[in-house]
């Protein structure tokens, strides 16, 4: 009888601990998802600033055709605008950021969590050149 009560108590405790652990995992996943979105928002803005600097330093009337130029060694300061290689052009979900230009206006875009371009969850930052 005592053994059965102890076993029931132990099983109940395991169920409670498992439930709490499951809630913790869900909470952590939600926080990670939010952190990825914030990181992508910050990177799109940073890329826009880098493109603006690149355009200004090279006396260009329009931004470059893609973000890959930020990885090249710059002749003015002997360093790239962006370090970290090709992977530094990937968003938190492993997809490539893209630069979209219309004259002197451009935006840097992440496809967002779904990885599909031109959907509601895309993350972008728009910049008008001076």
Coordinates of C-alpha atoms in Angstrom, one line a residue:
X1 CA 0.0 0.0 0.0
X2 CA 2.8 2.4 1.0
X3 CA 4.7 1.5 -2.2
X4 CA 1.7 2.2 -4.4
X5 CA 1.1 5.6 -2.7
X6 CA 4.8 6.5 -3.2
X7 CA 4.7 5.4 -6.8
X8 CA 1.6 7.5 -7.5
X9 CA 3.2 10.5 -5.8
X10 CA 6.4 10.0 -7.9
X11 CA 4.4 9.7 -11.1
X12 CA 2.4 12.8 -10.2
X13 CA 5.6 14.7 -9.6
X14 CA 7.0 13.6 -12.9
X15 CA 3.9 14.8 -14.7
X16 CA 4.1 18.2 -13.1
X17 CA 7.8 18.5 -13.8
X18 CA 7.3 17.4 -17.4
X19 CA 4.5 20.0 -17.8
X20 CA 6.7 22.8 -16.4
X21 CA 9.6 21.7 -18.6
X22 CA 7.3 21.7 -21.7
X23 CA 6.1 25.2 -20.9
X24 CA 9.8 26.3 -20.5
X25 CA 10.7 24.9 -23.9
X26 CA 7.8 26.7 -25.6
X27 CA 8.8 29.9 -23.9
X28 CA 12.4 29.5 -25.0
X29 CA 11.4 28.8 -28.6
X30 CA 9.2 31.9 -28.6
X31 CA 12.1 34.0 -27.3
X32 CA 14.5 32.6 -29.9
X33 CA 12.0 33.4 -32.7
X34 CA 11.6 37.0 -31.4
X35 CA 15.4 37.4 -31.1
X36 CA 15.8 36.3 -34.7
X37 CA 13.3 38.8 -35.9
X38 CA 15.0 41.6 -34.0
X39 CA 18.4 40.6 -35.3
X40 CA 17.1 40.6 -38.9
X41 CA 15.6 44.1 -38.3
X42 CA 18.9 45.4 -37.0
X43 CA 20.9 43.8 -39.8
X44 CA 18.7 45.3 -42.5
X45 CA 19.3 48.7 -41.1
X46 CA 23.1 48.1 -40.7
X47 CA 23.3 46.9 -44.3
X48 CA 21.5 50.1 -45.5
X49 CA 24.1 52.2 -43.6
X50 CA 26.9 50.1 -45.2
X51 CA 25.4 50.6 -48.7
X52 CA 25.1 54.3 -48.0
X53 CA 28.8 54.5 -47.0
X54 CA 29.9 52.4 -50.0
X55 CA 27.9 54.6 -52.4
X56 CA 29.3 57.8 -50.9
X57 CA 32.9 56.6 -50.7
X58 CA 32.8 55.5 -54.3
X59 CA 31.0 58.6 -55.5
X60 CA 28.2 56.6 -57.0
X61 CA 24.9 58.1 -58.1
X62 CA 23.1 54.8 -57.3
X63 CA 23.7 52.0 -54.8
X64 CA 25.6 48.9 -56.0
X65 CA 23.7 46.0 -57.6
X66 CA 24.0 43.7 -54.6
X67 CA 25.3 43.3 -51.1
X68 CA 28.3 41.2 -52.2
X69 CA 30.3 44.3 -52.9
X70 CA 30.5 44.9 -49.1
X71 CA 32.7 41.9 -48.8
X72 CA 35.3 43.2 -51.3
X73 CA 38.4 44.9 -50.0
X74 CA 37.8 48.6 -50.3
X75 CA 40.5 50.6 -52.1
X76 CA 40.0 53.6 -49.8
X77 CA 40.6 51.9 -46.5
X78 CA 42.1 48.5 -47.4
X79 CA 39.3 46.7 -45.5
X80 CA 35.9 45.3 -46.5
X81 CA 32.8 47.1 -45.4
X82 CA 31.6 43.8 -44.0
X83 CA 33.7 41.1 -42.4
X84 CA 32.7 37.5 -42.0
X85 CA 32.6 36.2 -45.5
X86 CA 29.6 35.0 -47.5
X87 CA 27.7 33.8 -44.4
X88 CA 27.5 37.3 -43.1
X89 CA 25.1 38.0 -45.9
X90 CA 22.6 35.4 -44.6
X91 CA 19.7 36.2 -42.3
X92 CA 19.0 34.3 -39.0
X93 CA 17.1 31.7 -41.0
X94 CA 20.0 31.0 -43.4
X95 CA 18.6 32.9 -46.3
X96 CA 20.5 35.6 -48.2
X97 CA 19.6 39.2 -47.5
X98 CA 18.8 41.1 -50.7
X99 CA 19.3 44.6 -51.9
X100 CA 16.5 46.1 -53.9
X101 CA 17.1 49.5 -55.7
X102 CA 14.9 52.0 -57.4
X103 CA 17.0 55.0 -58.4
X104 CA 18.4 56.6 -55.2
X105 CA 16.1 54.7 -53.0
X106 CA 16.9 51.2 -51.8
X107 CA 15.9 48.7 -49.2
X108 CA 17.5 45.6 -47.7
X109 CA 15.2 42.7 -47.2
X110 CA 15.1 39.5 -45.3
X111 CA 12.6 36.9 -46.4
X112 CA 11.7 36.5 -42.7
X113 CA 10.9 33.3 -40.8
X114 CA 9.0 31.6 -43.7
X115 CA 12.0 32.1 -46.1
X116 CA 9.7 33.1 -48.9
X117 CA 10.2 36.4 -50.6
X118 CA 7.4 39.0 -50.8
X119 CA 5.2 37.7 -48.0
X120 CA 3.8 39.3 -44.9
X121 CA 6.7 38.3 -42.6
X122 CA 9.5 39.9 -44.7
X123 CA 11.7 42.2 -42.8
X124 CA 13.1 45.3 -44.5
X125 CA 14.7 48.7 -44.0
X126 CA 14.2 51.4 -46.6
X127 CA 16.8 54.2 -47.3
X128 CA 16.7 57.2 -49.5
X129 CA 20.1 58.5 -50.5
X130 CA 20.9 62.2 -50.0

